[in-house]
Coordinates of C-alpha atoms and ligand atoms in Angstrom, one line a residue:
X4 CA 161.4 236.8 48.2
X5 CA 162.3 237.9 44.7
X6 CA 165.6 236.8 43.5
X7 CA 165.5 238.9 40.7
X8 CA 163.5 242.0 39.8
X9 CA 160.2 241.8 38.2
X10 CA 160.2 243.7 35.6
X11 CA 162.9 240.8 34.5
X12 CA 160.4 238.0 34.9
X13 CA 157.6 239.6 32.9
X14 CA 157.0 236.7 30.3
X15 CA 155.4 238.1 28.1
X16 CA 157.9 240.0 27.1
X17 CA 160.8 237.5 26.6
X18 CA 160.6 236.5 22.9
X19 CA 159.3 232.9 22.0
X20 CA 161.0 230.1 21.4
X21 CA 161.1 228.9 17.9
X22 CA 159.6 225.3 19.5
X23 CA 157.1 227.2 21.5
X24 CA 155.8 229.1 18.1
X25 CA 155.6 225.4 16.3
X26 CA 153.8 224.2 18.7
X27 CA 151.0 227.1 19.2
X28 CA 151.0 227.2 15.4
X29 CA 150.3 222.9 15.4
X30 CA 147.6 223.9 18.2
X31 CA 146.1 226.4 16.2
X32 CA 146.0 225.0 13.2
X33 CA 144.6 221.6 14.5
X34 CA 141.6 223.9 16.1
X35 CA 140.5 225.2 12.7
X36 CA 140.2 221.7 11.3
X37 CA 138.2 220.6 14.3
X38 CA 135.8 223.6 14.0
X39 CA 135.8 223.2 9.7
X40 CA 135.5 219.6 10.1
X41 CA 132.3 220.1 12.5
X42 CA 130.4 221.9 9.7
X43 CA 131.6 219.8 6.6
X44 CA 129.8 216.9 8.9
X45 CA 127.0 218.9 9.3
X46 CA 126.3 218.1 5.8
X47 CA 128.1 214.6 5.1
X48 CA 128.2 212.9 7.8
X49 CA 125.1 210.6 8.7
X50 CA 124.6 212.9 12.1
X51 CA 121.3 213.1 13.4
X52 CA 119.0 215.1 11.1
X53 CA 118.1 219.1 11.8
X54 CA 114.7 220.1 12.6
X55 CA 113.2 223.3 13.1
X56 CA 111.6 224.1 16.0
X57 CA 107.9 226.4 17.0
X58 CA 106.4 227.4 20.0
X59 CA 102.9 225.5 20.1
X60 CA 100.3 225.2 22.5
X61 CA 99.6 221.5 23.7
X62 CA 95.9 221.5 22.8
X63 CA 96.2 223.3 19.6
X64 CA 99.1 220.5 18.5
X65 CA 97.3 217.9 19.7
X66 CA 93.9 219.0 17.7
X67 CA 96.0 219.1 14.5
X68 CA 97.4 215.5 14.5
X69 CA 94.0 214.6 15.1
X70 CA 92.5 216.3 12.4
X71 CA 95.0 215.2 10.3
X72 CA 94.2 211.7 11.4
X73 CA 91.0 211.9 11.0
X74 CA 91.4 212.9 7.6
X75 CA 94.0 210.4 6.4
X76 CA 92.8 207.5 8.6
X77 CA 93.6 204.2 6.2
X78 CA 92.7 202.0 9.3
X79 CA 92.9 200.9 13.1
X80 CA 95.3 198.2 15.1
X81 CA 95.8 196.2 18.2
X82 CA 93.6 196.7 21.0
X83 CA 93.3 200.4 21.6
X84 CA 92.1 200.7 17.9
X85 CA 95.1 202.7 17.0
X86 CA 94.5 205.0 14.0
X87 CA 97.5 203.9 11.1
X88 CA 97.4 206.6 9.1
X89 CA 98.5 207.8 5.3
X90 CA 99.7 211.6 5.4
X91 CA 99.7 212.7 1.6
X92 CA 103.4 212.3 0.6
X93 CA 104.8 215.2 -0.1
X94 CA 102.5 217.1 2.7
X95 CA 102.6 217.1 6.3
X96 CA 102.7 214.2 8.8
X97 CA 101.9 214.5 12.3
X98 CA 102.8 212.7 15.2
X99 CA 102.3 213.3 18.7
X100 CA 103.9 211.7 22.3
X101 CA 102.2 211.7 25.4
X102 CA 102.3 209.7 28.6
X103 CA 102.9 206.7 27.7
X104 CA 101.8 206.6 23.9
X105 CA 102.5 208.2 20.5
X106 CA 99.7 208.6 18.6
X107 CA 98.7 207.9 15.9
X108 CA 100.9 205.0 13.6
X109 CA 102.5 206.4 10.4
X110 CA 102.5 204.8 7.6
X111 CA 104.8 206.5 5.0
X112 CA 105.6 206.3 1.2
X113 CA 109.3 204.8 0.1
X114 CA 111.1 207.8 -1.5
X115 CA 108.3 210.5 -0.8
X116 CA 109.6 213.2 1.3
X117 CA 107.0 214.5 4.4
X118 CA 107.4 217.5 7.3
X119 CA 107.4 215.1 10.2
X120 CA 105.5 217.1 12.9
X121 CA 106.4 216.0 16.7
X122 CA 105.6 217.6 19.9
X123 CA 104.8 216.4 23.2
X124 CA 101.3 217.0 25.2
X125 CA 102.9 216.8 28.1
X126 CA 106.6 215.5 29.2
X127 CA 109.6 215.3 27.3
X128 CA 109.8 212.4 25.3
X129 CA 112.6 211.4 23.1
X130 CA 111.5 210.0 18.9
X131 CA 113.7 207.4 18.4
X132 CA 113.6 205.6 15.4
X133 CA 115.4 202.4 14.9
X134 CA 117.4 200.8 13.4
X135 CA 117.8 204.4 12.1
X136 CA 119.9 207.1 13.7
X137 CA 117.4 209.7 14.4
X138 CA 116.8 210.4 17.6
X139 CA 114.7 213.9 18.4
X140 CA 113.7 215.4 22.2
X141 CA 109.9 216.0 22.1
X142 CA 109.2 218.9 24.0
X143 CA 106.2 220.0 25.7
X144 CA 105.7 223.7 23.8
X145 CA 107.4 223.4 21.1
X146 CA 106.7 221.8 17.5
X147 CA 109.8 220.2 15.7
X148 CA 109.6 219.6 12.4
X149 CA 112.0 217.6 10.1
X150 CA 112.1 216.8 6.8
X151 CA 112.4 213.8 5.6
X152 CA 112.6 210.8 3.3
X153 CA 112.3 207.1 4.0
X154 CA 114.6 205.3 1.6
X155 CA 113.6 201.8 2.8
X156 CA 110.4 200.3 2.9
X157 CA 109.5 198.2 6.4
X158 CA 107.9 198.3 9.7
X159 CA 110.4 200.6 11.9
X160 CA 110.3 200.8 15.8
X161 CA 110.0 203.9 17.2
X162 CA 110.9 204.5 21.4
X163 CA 110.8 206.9 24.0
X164 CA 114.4 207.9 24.6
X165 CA 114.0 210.0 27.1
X166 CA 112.8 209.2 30.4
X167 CA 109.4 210.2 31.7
X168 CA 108.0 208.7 34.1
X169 CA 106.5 205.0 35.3
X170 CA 105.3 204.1 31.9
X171 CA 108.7 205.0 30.1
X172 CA 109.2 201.9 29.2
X173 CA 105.5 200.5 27.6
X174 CA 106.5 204.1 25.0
X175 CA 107.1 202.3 21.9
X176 CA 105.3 202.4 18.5
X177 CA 106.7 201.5 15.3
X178 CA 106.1 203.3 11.7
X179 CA 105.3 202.0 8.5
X180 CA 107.1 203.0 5.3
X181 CA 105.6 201.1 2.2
X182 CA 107.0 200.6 -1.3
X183 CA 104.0 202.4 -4.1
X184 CA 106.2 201.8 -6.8
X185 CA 105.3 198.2 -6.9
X186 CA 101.8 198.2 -4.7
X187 CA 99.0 200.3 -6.0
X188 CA 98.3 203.2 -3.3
X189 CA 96.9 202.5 -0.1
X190 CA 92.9 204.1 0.0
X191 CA 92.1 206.8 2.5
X192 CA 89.0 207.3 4.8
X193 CA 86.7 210.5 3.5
X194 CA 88.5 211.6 0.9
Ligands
CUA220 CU1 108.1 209.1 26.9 CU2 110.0 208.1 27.9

């Protein structure tokens, strides 16, 4: 039951109200400094740093972190005989996450930047580095890659943040960064 005719209750056709117009201008306004304001903290703010990403096939990862350990092996810890190894800074630093390991132990150069390699052989796992905020899904496939450049020297603990499984828990590592600037440089196996 129409009380009046419709082509006299077609909205869009009555003219705006000068409050309606401020408002959808406010509205509008405010949604370009949201979306500006997301790419200016791309840049500034201390986000979660960008990686690239490449398809890679589980065994063919997992052979170059070896290889790369093998090569740049400084020595072994704990039980398991964990390999702690010295990438070249500057050059390319693998690591790898499995059920319910990463493998091998970093050991990183104060103010040298690396490509951190990560991938999973298996699950997803989540790199999580603390006390830092970098957090990074490692996913089965696919080879992320980050650069980056430690700018404090320490022992850092690294966790699986994303859960996989029984042995979620027992996923933690830790990664050395060491000051050269006052130590002379750590020796490397077979080079
Ligand atoms: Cu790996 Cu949780």
């Amino acid at each position: 039951m129409a009380i009046s005719p419709p082509e006299d209750r077609l909205w869009w056709k009555r003219p705006l109200d000068r409050m309606e117009i401020i408002w959808i201008s406010i509205a509008f306004l405010w949604g370009l400094v949201m979306f500006f304001t997301m790419i200016y903290w791309h840049f500034t703010g201390r986000q979660n740093i960008s990686s690239e990403a490449y398809r890679v096939n589980p065994a063919a990862y997992a052979a170059k972190v070896e290889a790369a350990a093998n090569k740049y092996k400084v020595r072994e810890e704990g039980d398991t005989g964990i390999p702690v190894v010295h990438p070249p800074p500057g050059g390319d630093a693998y690591l790898l996450g499995r059920t319910w390991q990463w493998w091998p132990i970093l050991e990183l150069e104060k103010g040298k930047s690396y490509r951190l390699h990560l991938s999973s052989l298996d699950l997803l796992h989540g790199f999580s580095l603390q006390p830092t905020n970098i957090n990074i899904e490692v996913v089965p496939g696919y080879e992320m890659v980050l650069t980056i450049t430690p700018t404090e020297a320490g022992e850092f603990g690294l966790v699986c943040n994303e859960y996989c499984g029984i042995g979620h828990h027992i996923m933690v590592s830790k990664l050395y960064v060491v000051d050269n600037s006052t130590t002379p440089p750590a020796t490397t196996n077979g080079e």
